[in-house]
XYZ file of C-alpha atoms in Angstrom:
456
model
C 31.704 177.528 43.115
C 35.152 176.864 44.218
C 37.481 177.859 46.984
C 40.159 180.503 46.186
C 43.367 180.110 48.046
C 45.699 183.225 47.850
C 49.434 183.732 48.571
C 50.969 187.157 48.424
C 54.619 186.156 49.135
C 56.429 183.035 50.244
C 60.149 183.960 49.888
C 60.311 183.034 46.311
C 59.132 179.576 46.379
C 56.155 177.826 45.153
C 53.667 178.106 48.096
C 53.299 174.928 50.084
C 50.629 176.692 52.136
C 48.441 176.539 48.928
C 49.435 173.042 47.895
C 48.806 171.442 51.189
C 45.354 172.609 51.902
C 44.490 172.258 48.206
C 45.034 168.479 48.540
C 42.525 168.400 51.544
C 39.961 170.437 49.749
C 39.963 168.501 46.440
C 40.102 165.238 48.119
C 36.789 166.099 49.629
C 35.303 166.964 46.203
C 35.623 170.791 46.415
C 37.053 172.783 43.499
C 40.174 174.935 44.310
C 41.795 177.728 42.446
C 45.176 178.691 43.668
C 46.487 182.205 43.093
C 50.076 183.103 43.741
C 50.287 186.890 43.602
C 53.984 186.750 43.845
C 53.775 185.362 40.193
C 50.432 186.372 38.828
C 47.745 189.137 39.005
C 44.621 188.487 40.884
C 41.894 187.188 38.593
C 38.777 189.035 39.280
C 36.731 185.960 37.749
C 38.371 183.728 40.472
C 37.276 186.044 43.148
C 33.723 186.536 42.040
C 33.076 182.766 41.562
C 34.542 181.723 45.070
C 32.379 180.492 47.824
C 35.368 181.033 50.211
C 38.464 183.217 49.816
C 41.375 182.070 52.205
C 44.691 183.889 52.512
C 47.994 182.225 53.477
C 49.853 184.358 55.952
C 53.185 182.637 56.793
C 55.346 185.578 57.535
C 55.281 189.483 58.141
C 55.871 190.531 54.578
C 53.140 188.249 53.276
C 50.666 189.680 55.851
C 51.542 193.348 54.963
C 50.974 192.644 51.131
C 47.859 190.743 51.943
C 45.952 193.597 53.634
C 45.266 195.716 50.542
C 44.329 192.477 48.606
C 41.843 191.531 51.412
C 40.381 195.124 51.137
C 40.053 194.904 47.492
C 38.507 191.251 47.721
C 36.042 192.426 50.346
C 35.040 195.371 48.120
C 34.508 192.927 45.070
C 32.598 190.381 46.922
C 31.239 191.739 50.161
C 29.181 188.634 50.988
C 31.807 186.135 50.411
C 33.471 184.727 53.672
C 37.209 185.404 54.022
C 39.729 183.199 55.904
C 43.234 183.764 56.962
C 45.684 180.930 58.018
C 49.419 180.613 58.788
C 51.618 181.857 61.516
C 50.791 185.448 61.124
C 46.975 184.875 60.919
C 46.370 184.514 64.654
C 49.025 186.875 65.619
C 46.894 189.664 63.791
C 43.430 188.166 64.366
C 41.917 191.329 65.626
C 43.283 193.393 62.705
C 42.451 190.821 60.184
C 38.791 191.115 61.659
C 38.593 194.702 61.133
C 39.258 194.211 57.358
C 36.524 191.680 57.100
C 38.369 188.346 57.670
C 35.682 186.066 59.341
C 37.828 182.842 59.877
C 41.250 183.037 61.722
C 42.992 179.678 61.797
C 46.057 178.833 63.901
C 48.632 176.137 63.377
C 47.798 172.992 61.660
C 44.977 174.758 59.745
C 44.004 172.182 57.137
C 41.213 170.369 58.692
C 39.592 173.463 59.929
C 39.898 175.129 56.623
C 38.256 172.124 55.023
C 35.423 172.304 57.506
C 34.872 175.993 56.912
C 35.157 175.535 52.951
C 32.464 172.742 52.997
C 30.096 174.938 55.164
C 30.684 177.958 52.693
C 29.943 175.691 49.825
C 26.893 173.894 51.115
C 23.752 175.148 49.176
C 22.265 176.647 52.521
C 25.446 178.563 53.327
C 25.394 179.817 56.813
C 26.072 182.968 58.594
C 29.519 184.702 58.077
C 31.994 183.631 60.729
C 29.680 180.907 62.246
C 32.126 178.029 61.713
C 35.265 179.880 62.586
C 37.369 178.465 65.525
C 38.531 180.885 68.101
C 41.964 182.466 67.450
C 43.746 180.514 70.248
C 47.419 180.198 69.876
C 48.371 178.037 72.713
C 49.498 174.319 72.542
C 45.801 173.119 72.834
C 45.064 174.613 69.559
C 47.615 172.576 67.603
C 46.037 169.276 66.655
C 47.768 166.239 65.410
C 46.923 165.837 61.673
C 47.303 162.782 59.299
C 48.902 164.984 56.417
C 48.125 164.572 52.793
C 50.467 164.765 49.807
C 50.285 168.413 48.629
C 48.342 169.064 45.456
C 50.300 171.647 43.428
C 47.924 171.645 40.265
C 47.222 175.106 39.025
C 50.409 176.639 40.744
C 52.989 178.249 38.560
C 55.747 175.990 37.308
C 58.762 175.705 39.638
C 61.122 177.192 37.188
C 59.369 180.472 37.755
C 60.598 180.587 41.214
C 63.836 181.165 43.002
C 66.653 178.859 41.855
C 69.903 177.428 43.263
C 72.896 179.259 42.104
C 75.995 176.923 41.651
C 79.239 176.803 39.553
C 77.305 174.784 36.895
C 74.495 177.212 36.569
C 70.944 177.664 38.237
C 69.073 174.683 39.363
C 65.384 174.469 39.729
C 64.239 174.309 43.306
C 61.276 172.561 45.025
C 60.082 173.134 48.606
C 58.596 170.795 51.357
C 58.131 170.400 55.095
C 58.933 167.316 56.938
C 57.746 168.898 60.229
C 56.106 172.005 61.602
C 56.665 174.167 64.730
C 59.474 174.047 67.095
C 60.611 172.494 70.340
C 62.380 175.691 71.330
C 61.005 179.121 72.534
C 63.579 181.590 71.081
C 62.035 185.049 72.285
C 62.005 186.740 68.906
C 60.513 183.863 66.872
C 57.017 184.267 65.383
C 56.575 180.370 65.771
C 56.596 180.591 69.388
C 53.283 182.489 70.166
C 51.547 179.862 67.950
C 53.206 176.541 68.627
C 54.602 177.420 72.158
C 57.346 174.797 72.048
C 55.499 172.181 70.170
C 56.200 170.683 66.782
C 54.428 168.118 64.556
C 55.998 165.594 62.289
C 55.012 165.165 58.759
C 54.651 161.420 57.723
C 57.777 160.382 55.599
C 55.543 158.835 53.121
C 53.931 162.168 52.493
C 57.201 164.052 52.362
C 58.896 161.751 50.015
C 55.755 161.656 47.704
C 55.757 165.429 47.549
C 59.504 165.469 46.780
C 59.109 162.902 43.900
C 56.156 165.012 42.445
C 58.294 168.036 42.272
C 61.184 166.155 40.903
C 58.948 164.918 37.918
C 58.036 168.637 37.607
C 61.681 169.641 37.180
C 63.014 170.191 40.590
C 66.783 169.194 41.089
C 67.071 170.696 44.574
C 64.704 170.582 47.479
C 64.408 173.157 50.385
C 63.032 171.481 53.547
C 61.324 174.436 55.064
C 61.167 172.937 58.654
C 61.920 175.740 61.335
C 64.451 173.195 62.515
C 65.116 169.964 60.552
C 66.857 168.402 63.724
C 63.800 168.944 66.076
C 63.084 165.143 65.661
C 66.633 163.558 64.823
C 65.160 160.193 64.072
C 62.593 161.368 61.781
C 65.064 163.544 60.166
C 67.483 160.670 59.686
C 64.721 158.579 58.264
C 63.495 161.205 55.666
C 67.307 161.887 54.518
C 68.041 158.117 54.153
C 65.125 157.671 52.123
C 65.583 160.827 50.181
C 69.222 159.885 49.145
C 67.971 156.401 48.181
C 64.869 157.463 46.200
C 66.111 160.792 44.690
C 69.729 160.196 43.518
C 71.642 163.227 42.277
C 69.032 165.698 43.877
C 70.483 168.128 46.451
C 68.616 169.905 49.297
C 69.084 172.492 52.033
C 67.891 172.404 55.665
C 67.600 174.958 58.641
C 69.089 173.739 61.877
C 69.744 175.501 65.191
C 73.373 176.132 66.315
C 72.719 174.045 69.491
C 71.231 171.164 67.453
C 74.233 171.249 65.188
C 76.449 170.678 68.241
C 74.211 168.137 69.860
C 73.790 166.045 66.745
C 77.298 166.763 65.211
C 77.638 163.055 64.368
C 74.671 163.594 61.847
C 76.742 166.220 59.914
C 78.183 163.331 57.923
C 74.934 162.153 56.966
C 74.008 165.620 55.631
C 77.063 165.624 53.498
C 76.544 162.087 52.098
C 72.916 162.780 51.311
C 73.356 165.606 49.114
C 73.065 168.668 51.518
C 74.174 171.821 49.585
C 74.027 173.999 52.710
C 72.587 174.328 56.239
C 70.927 177.615 57.214
C 71.268 178.494 61.063
C 69.920 181.471 62.786
C 72.996 182.798 64.472
C 71.285 186.176 65.009
C 74.290 187.776 66.925
C 77.863 187.418 68.048
C 77.261 189.278 71.267
C 76.428 186.911 73.986
C 74.399 189.438 75.942
C 72.033 189.864 72.889
C 71.878 186.004 72.455
C 70.838 185.733 76.006
C 68.071 188.266 75.686
C 66.758 186.402 72.636
C 67.053 183.010 74.378
C 68.735 181.505 71.375
C 70.289 178.598 73.273
C 73.699 179.130 72.026
C 76.801 181.413 72.648
C 79.254 182.920 70.261
C 81.744 180.236 71.057
C 79.039 177.624 70.086
C 78.672 179.451 66.669
C 82.486 179.292 66.177
C 82.524 175.730 66.846
C 79.722 174.991 64.532
C 81.737 176.905 61.658
C 84.459 174.479 62.260
C 82.253 171.464 62.520
C 80.565 172.117 59.225
C 83.895 172.916 57.504
C 85.168 169.514 58.711
C 82.014 167.752 57.351
C 82.333 169.790 54.068
C 78.835 171.090 54.545
C 78.658 174.761 53.855
C 76.927 176.910 56.613
C 74.622 179.670 55.614
C 74.388 182.103 58.568
C 71.610 184.501 59.160
C 71.557 187.440 61.744
C 69.505 190.124 63.450
C 72.277 192.656 63.802
C 70.124 195.486 64.768
C 68.540 195.335 68.051
C 68.144 197.787 70.887
C 71.250 196.305 72.484
C 73.423 196.861 69.401
C 76.239 199.377 69.444
C 78.409 200.614 66.585
C 81.281 198.775 67.967
C 79.365 195.575 68.432
C 78.316 195.885 64.725
C 81.875 196.355 63.823
C 82.680 193.114 65.827
C 80.153 191.269 63.853
C 81.780 192.227 60.570
C 85.315 191.431 62.025
C 83.884 188.088 63.056
C 82.519 187.245 59.837
C 85.735 188.088 57.980
C 87.950 186.286 60.361
C 85.781 183.093 60.207
C 86.041 183.499 56.373
C 82.188 183.543 56.046
C 81.698 186.553 53.797
C 80.512 184.320 50.871
C 78.169 182.360 53.323
C 75.976 185.441 54.284
C 73.523 187.016 52.126
C 74.096 190.846 52.144
C 70.541 191.550 53.400
C 71.415 189.719 56.778
C 73.634 192.733 57.607
C 70.728 195.127 57.712
C 67.919 192.963 59.352
C 66.309 194.921 62.275
C 64.602 193.087 65.149
C 60.932 192.651 64.398
C 58.476 192.751 67.155
C 54.992 191.472 65.931
C 51.826 191.059 67.876
C 52.459 188.080 70.640
C 56.107 188.526 70.550
C 57.943 187.290 73.720
C 60.226 190.271 73.239
C 57.575 192.312 74.900
C 58.288 190.481 78.201
C 61.506 192.501 78.525
C 61.499 195.878 80.126
C 64.296 196.878 77.833
C 62.003 196.277 74.799
C 58.879 197.957 76.301
C 60.972 201.075 77.047
C 61.895 201.683 73.430
C 58.506 200.777 71.818
C 55.516 203.181 71.111
C 52.644 200.709 70.953
C 51.451 198.518 68.059
C 51.406 200.145 64.705
C 48.705 198.418 62.383
C 50.329 199.941 59.236
C 53.766 197.986 59.788
C 52.340 195.175 61.834
C 54.986 195.675 64.472
C 55.862 197.368 67.620
C 58.287 200.030 66.254
C 61.241 200.794 68.363
C 63.899 203.412 68.321
C 67.545 203.046 69.315
C 68.848 204.969 72.128
C 72.003 205.938 70.091
C 70.705 207.800 66.825
C 74.070 206.594 65.193
C 72.818 202.969 65.253
C 69.618 203.857 63.480
C 71.373 205.917 61.086
C 73.729 203.149 60.192
C 70.726 200.807 59.755
C 68.978 203.187 57.426
C 72.222 203.767 55.404
C 72.847 200.018 55.032
C 69.127 199.331 54.158
C 69.172 201.704 51.241
C 72.512 200.518 50.089
C 71.813 196.901 50.143
C 68.233 197.478 48.745
C 69.397 199.289 45.640
C 72.083 196.328 44.692
C 70.386 193.063 45.703
C 72.307 191.063 43.020
C 75.805 192.618 43.807
C 78.578 190.074 44.618
C 78.705 189.309 48.282
C 82.378 190.346 48.829
C 81.908 193.530 46.897
C 78.756 194.314 48.880
C 80.650 193.283 52.313
C 83.490 195.846 51.397
C 80.874 198.533 51.060
C 79.080 197.653 54.347
C 82.504 197.521 56.104
C 83.375 201.142 54.843
C 79.814 202.385 55.683
C 79.943 200.822 59.245
C 83.477 202.437 59.923
C 82.217 205.803 58.684
C 79.626 205.782 61.499
C 82.324 204.790 64.048
C 84.318 207.104 66.203
C 87.248 204.929 65.521
C 89.991 204.991 62.919
C 89.057 203.361 59.523
C 90.174 199.770 59.419
C 91.536 198.113 56.321
C 88.999 196.425 54.079
C 88.610 192.656 54.568
C 90.800 190.305 52.493
C 89.824 189.523 49.101
C 89.972 186.009 47.699
C 89.849 184.594 44.125
C 87.174 182.118 45.058
C 84.242 182.448 42.588
C 80.986 183.617 44.230
C 78.958 180.423 43.296
C 81.480 178.025 44.792
C 78.974 178.152 47.818
C 75.572 177.375 46.511
C 72.921 180.048 47.429
C 69.173 180.441 46.719
C 68.775 183.696 44.686
C 65.818 184.821 46.833
C 67.433 185.665 50.158
C 65.883 183.991 53.251
C 63.977 186.925 54.768
C 60.758 187.275 56.684
């Protein structure tokens, strides 16, 4: 008998959420099979031989993809206990329970998953659900763990996943986490209902050992998946200093809040000197009113300051956005496009970022706002969201047109797609058409990017 760990989607990267618990389970003497359904088909034999099947649900898309797989597994092995872990497991605990999931694990899940797996694998077994911790999501549910080096045995090779696109060609990418959770409570973030302003540091020795193992498997670039790499600035500094010393020639990327890029601007030189290929930052909007609603902790002026700081430090900024919210207008959308063009950031923004619509999952702090409650129609178990309709049909029409346009040409050059987005937005506006943004001769891959766009 073994424990079957399943990932349905993890943004084009080898799932850390399988490798980390696999290390805990194997170190306790349990057999583990990892199934990444983003790369391979589900093996029926692995399902039938499992004492426990656990689903990694780190994001919205992964959870939606997992529901039919959970139903299929339940039909195949109705007596086998099922578990779900990752950010979206506690957010959707009631729904998952309706689909037969007996164990819902919150943040820092490894120790609980090990305990459940040991009970399931014991000869006497036990009643389904008897060992499941309650689906609590407050700070008290976030333990401090002594992390272990992830065990990636049995996962598809790194070169089957998303790669870093550079002028010299594609580079194999690895992925690790130096911390989890986040100090901040941005209203729209799915991390907040689980961690509620807390974060946990992963020991530097564990982080570096995981990186070295992936380099040995062919990685020449590492994505640090921390929600905010500068949550613990001293820890980040220690990890990067060791990374540069122990992994010469290997590049990396990180995610850092706009306000932290300003607060710790002196550390941008460290990012440059240690091989940072780009910094992802969730700008979300250039409308200060929207930023205030989202409680992002920065303003439009802060964003523009960070653009200048990153240029000065020669650290490319990969900006992400949520351009479609209940407060979006056609004019504010046009202003976003004009701002991106004026700041010469067209090459820094993946086209999908121009069509992202505010997602309101279970537990979202967005539901605290009367403006949000007035446009939602209750939770929809099919989409796992509170759907909302914009007061101006033209805004929803623009969103639909852009979603179709961008979805049919995911590999189109960014400047070409930006021009098409520009034209479409102006067609929806009651203003005279504006000239297309300026073209440059800069090759697209001058700014490195991952060929699986950051999404959710």
